[in-house]
Amino acid sequence: MSKHYRYVWQDCGEEARARAAPLDMTHLSRQTLGDKHIEKEVLAMFLRQMEVVSGQIATADPAARRELAHALTGAARGIGAFALADCAAALEADPGNEAEVERLSNLAAEVHDFIAELP
């Protein structure tokens, strides 16, 4: 678990901790059948996609923003980045919401940092 979340959630149940972390590693493990090599490959592909989306979404027109948010929603859910996925879904529903764009940027940074800390 990321150093940023380790102490805040220590008294919560396992499921609550997984949901609080930027990435639910149990979900990712289920998606990859526990294969650590596949996990690393999937996370690397996700990071590349997230970087592209993050680089374009702030300046995209509403239609393009909706498409970018939609793509990120599915990818984030697939790896267990549920907070990021929920934010992207909210942005897909309301692509003009600049507060969600900023929130998405912050959540993307948290997910990136969490993945970077993985062994």
PDB file of C-alpha atoms in Angstrom:
ATOM      1  CA  MET A   1       0.000   0.000   0.000  1.00  0.00           C
ATOM      2  CA  SER A   2       1.240   3.472  -0.800  1.00  0.00           C
ATOM      3  CA  LYS A   3       3.025   5.337   1.953  1.00  0.00           C
ATOM      4  CA  HIS A   4       0.385   8.063   1.627  1.00  0.00           C
ATOM      5  CA  TYR A   5      -2.422   5.712   2.637  1.00  0.00           C
ATOM      6  CA  ARG A   6      -0.695   3.233   4.945  1.00  0.00           C
ATOM      7  CA  TYR A   7      -1.569   4.904   8.237  1.00  0.00           C
ATOM      8  CA  VAL A   8      -4.862   6.539   7.416  1.00  0.00           C
ATOM      9  CA  TRP A   9      -6.520   3.212   6.674  1.00  0.00           C
ATOM     10  CA  GLN A  10      -4.744   0.870   9.088  1.00  0.00           C
ATOM     11  CA  ASP A  11      -7.864   0.367  11.250  1.00  0.00           C
ATOM     12  CA  CYS A  12     -10.210  -0.312   8.333  1.00  0.00           C
ATOM     13  CA  GLY A  13     -11.081  -3.689   6.898  1.00  0.00           C
ATOM     14  CA  GLU A  14      -9.185  -5.105   3.924  1.00  0.00           C
ATOM     15  CA  GLU A  15     -11.895  -4.154   1.421  1.00  0.00           C
ATOM     16  CA  ALA A  16     -12.069  -0.574   2.717  1.00  0.00           C
ATOM     17  CA  ARG A  17      -8.283  -0.256   2.491  1.00  0.00           C
ATOM     18  CA  ALA A  18      -8.296  -1.601  -1.068  1.00  0.00           C
ATOM     19  CA  ARG A  19     -10.988   0.880  -2.087  1.00  0.00           C
ATOM     20  CA  ALA A  20      -9.139   3.749  -0.388  1.00  0.00           C
ATOM     21  CA  ALA A  21      -5.853   3.066  -2.138  1.00  0.00           C
ATOM     22  CA  PRO A  22      -5.370   4.528  -5.610  1.00  0.00           C
ATOM     23  CA  LEU A  23      -5.178   0.975  -6.984  1.00  0.00           C
ATOM     24  CA  ASP A  24      -6.940  -2.166  -5.740  1.00  0.00           C
ATOM     25  CA  MET A  25      -4.164  -4.733  -6.022  1.00  0.00           C
ATOM     26  CA  THR A  26      -6.519  -7.617  -5.224  1.00  0.00           C
ATOM     27  CA  HIS A  27      -8.686  -6.664  -8.193  1.00  0.00           C
ATOM     28  CA  LEU A  28      -5.638  -6.351 -10.446  1.00  0.00           C
ATOM     29  CA  SER A  29      -4.393  -9.749  -9.319  1.00  0.00           C
ATOM     30  CA  ARG A  30      -7.763 -11.316 -10.143  1.00  0.00           C
ATOM     31  CA  GLN A  31      -7.736  -9.668 -13.566  1.00  0.00           C
ATOM     32  CA  THR A  32      -4.262 -11.045 -14.317  1.00  0.00           C
ATOM     33  CA  LEU A  33      -4.793 -14.440 -12.654  1.00  0.00           C
ATOM     34  CA  GLY A  34      -2.071 -13.576 -10.160  1.00  0.00           C
ATOM     35  CA  ASP A  35       0.656 -13.374 -12.807  1.00  0.00           C
ATOM     36  CA  LYS A  36       3.032 -10.609 -11.641  1.00  0.00           C
ATOM     37  CA  HIS A  37       4.635 -10.315 -15.086  1.00  0.00           C
ATOM     38  CA  ILE A  38       1.251  -9.665 -16.678  1.00  0.00           C
ATOM     39  CA  GLU A  39       0.413  -7.184 -13.898  1.00  0.00           C
ATOM     40  CA  LYS A  40       3.551  -5.190 -14.726  1.00  0.00           C
ATOM     41  CA  GLU A  41       2.754  -5.231 -18.454  1.00  0.00           C
ATOM     42  CA  VAL A  42      -0.854  -4.169 -17.884  1.00  0.00           C
ATOM     43  CA  LEU A  43       0.212  -1.360 -15.541  1.00  0.00           C
ATOM     44  CA  ALA A  44       2.824  -0.139 -18.030  1.00  0.00           C
ATOM     45  CA  MET A  45       0.198  -0.011 -20.793  1.00  0.00           C
ATOM     46  CA  PHE A  46      -2.220   1.752 -18.459  1.00  0.00           C
ATOM     47  CA  LEU A  47       0.383   4.372 -17.522  1.00  0.00           C
ATOM     48  CA  ARG A  48       1.052   5.106 -21.188  1.00  0.00           C
ATOM     49  CA  GLN A  49      -2.668   5.496 -21.882  1.00  0.00           C
ATOM     50  CA  MET A  50      -3.179   7.636 -18.782  1.00  0.00           C
ATOM     51  CA  GLU A  51      -0.311   9.935 -19.799  1.00  0.00           C
ATOM     52  CA  VAL A  52      -1.837  10.457 -23.248  1.00  0.00           C
ATOM     53  CA  VAL A  53      -5.294  11.140 -21.819  1.00  0.00           C
ATOM     54  CA  SER A  54      -3.952  13.398 -19.061  1.00  0.00           C
ATOM     55  CA  GLY A  55      -1.965  15.381 -21.598  1.00  0.00           C
ATOM     56  CA  GLN A  56      -4.981  16.022 -23.813  1.00  0.00           C
ATOM     57  CA  ILE A  57      -8.059  16.140 -21.608  1.00  0.00           C
ATOM     58  CA  ALA A  58      -7.601  19.605 -20.071  1.00  0.00           C
ATOM     59  CA  THR A  59      -7.523  21.350 -23.452  1.00  0.00           C
ATOM     60  CA  ALA A  60      -9.879  19.048 -25.365  1.00  0.00           C
ATOM     61  CA  ASP A  61     -13.242  20.232 -26.642  1.00  0.00           C
ATOM     62  CA  PRO A  62     -16.268  18.680 -24.879  1.00  0.00           C
ATOM     63  CA  ALA A  63     -16.785  15.884 -27.427  1.00  0.00           C
ATOM     64  CA  ALA A  64     -13.127  14.865 -27.361  1.00  0.00           C
ATOM     65  CA  ARG A  65     -13.042  15.197 -23.573  1.00  0.00           C
ATOM     66  CA  ARG A  66     -16.024  12.842 -23.341  1.00  0.00           C
ATOM     67  CA  GLU A  67     -14.262  10.246 -25.519  1.00  0.00           C
ATOM     68  CA  LEU A  68     -10.998  10.525 -23.583  1.00  0.00           C
ATOM     69  CA  ALA A  69     -12.831  10.215 -20.263  1.00  0.00           C
ATOM     70  CA  HIS A  70     -14.759   7.193 -21.537  1.00  0.00           C
ATOM     71  CA  ALA A  71     -11.570   5.405 -22.554  1.00  0.00           C
ATOM     72  CA  LEU A  72      -9.927   6.161 -19.223  1.00  0.00           C
ATOM     73  CA  THR A  73     -12.995   4.990 -17.284  1.00  0.00           C
ATOM     74  CA  GLY A  74     -12.799   1.492 -18.727  1.00  0.00           C
ATOM     75  CA  ALA A  75      -9.042   1.202 -18.451  1.00  0.00           C
ATOM     76  CA  ALA A  76      -9.001   2.443 -14.850  1.00  0.00           C
ATOM     77  CA  ARG A  77     -11.784   0.074 -13.789  1.00  0.00           C
ATOM     78  CA  GLY A  78      -9.947  -2.795 -15.442  1.00  0.00           C
ATOM     79  CA  ILE A  79      -6.872  -2.362 -13.265  1.00  0.00           C
ATOM     80  CA  GLY A  80      -8.716  -1.429 -10.075  1.00  0.00           C
ATOM     81  CA  ALA A  81      -8.146   2.341 -10.043  1.00  0.00           C
ATOM     82  CA  PHE A  82     -11.745   2.852  -8.968  1.00  0.00           C
ATOM     83  CA  ALA A  83     -11.592   6.452  -7.734  1.00  0.00           C
ATOM     84  CA  LEU A  84      -9.933   7.499 -10.993  1.00  0.00           C
ATOM     85  CA  ALA A  85     -12.537   5.535 -12.974  1.00  0.00           C
ATOM     86  CA  ASP A  86     -15.402   7.163 -11.074  1.00  0.00           C
ATOM     87  CA  CYS A  87     -13.962  10.615 -11.684  1.00  0.00           C
ATOM     88  CA  ALA A  88     -13.463   9.886 -15.386  1.00  0.00           C
ATOM     89  CA  ALA A  89     -17.068   8.651 -15.592  1.00  0.00           C
ATOM     90  CA  ALA A  90     -18.272  11.874 -13.962  1.00  0.00           C
ATOM     91  CA  LEU A  91     -16.247  13.869 -16.476  1.00  0.00           C
ATOM     92  CA  GLU A  92     -17.668  11.794 -19.320  1.00  0.00           C
ATOM     93  CA  ALA A  93     -21.172  12.685 -18.098  1.00  0.00           C
ATOM     94  CA  ASP A  94     -20.291  16.376 -17.690  1.00  0.00           C
ATOM     95  CA  PRO A  95     -17.292  17.177 -19.912  1.00  0.00           C
ATOM     96  CA  GLY A  96     -17.496  20.879 -19.136  1.00  0.00           C
ATOM     97  CA  ASN A  97     -16.873  20.380 -15.423  1.00  0.00           C
ATOM     98  CA  GLU A  98     -13.461  21.957 -14.864  1.00  0.00           C
ATOM     99  CA  ALA A  99     -13.400  20.896 -11.202  1.00  0.00           C
ATOM    100  CA  GLU A 100     -13.583  17.264 -12.360  1.00  0.00           C
ATOM    101  CA  VAL A 101     -10.729  17.896 -14.800  1.00  0.00           C
ATOM    102  CA  GLU A 102      -8.569  19.098 -11.913  1.00  0.00           C
ATOM    103  CA  ARG A 103      -9.698  16.216  -9.707  1.00  0.00           C
ATOM    104  CA  LEU A 104      -8.898  13.767 -12.512  1.00  0.00           C
ATOM    105  CA  SER A 105      -5.416  15.227 -12.802  1.00  0.00           C
ATOM    106  CA  ASN A 106      -4.846  14.823  -9.057  1.00  0.00           C
ATOM    107  CA  LEU A 107      -6.155  11.255  -9.009  1.00  0.00           C
ATOM    108  CA  ALA A 108      -4.058  10.354 -12.050  1.00  0.00           C
ATOM    109  CA  ALA A 109      -0.973  11.632 -10.227  1.00  0.00           C
ATOM    110  CA  GLU A 110      -1.871   9.516  -7.175  1.00  0.00           C
ATOM    111  CA  VAL A 111      -2.302   6.402  -9.315  1.00  0.00           C
ATOM    112  CA  HIS A 112       0.964   7.118 -11.110  1.00  0.00           C
ATOM    113  CA  ASP A 113       2.846   7.548  -7.827  1.00  0.00           C
ATOM    114  CA  PHE A 114       1.264   4.418  -6.358  1.00  0.00           C
ATOM    115  CA  ILE A 115       2.296   2.340  -9.377  1.00  0.00           C
ATOM    116  CA  ALA A 116       5.812   3.834  -9.292  1.00  0.00           C
ATOM    117  CA  GLU A 117       6.186   2.639  -5.682  1.00  0.00           C
ATOM    118  CA  LEU A 118       5.283  -0.960  -6.495  1.00  0.00           C
ATOM    119  CA  PRO A 119       8.106  -3.492  -6.268  1.00  0.00           C
TER     120      PRO A 119
END
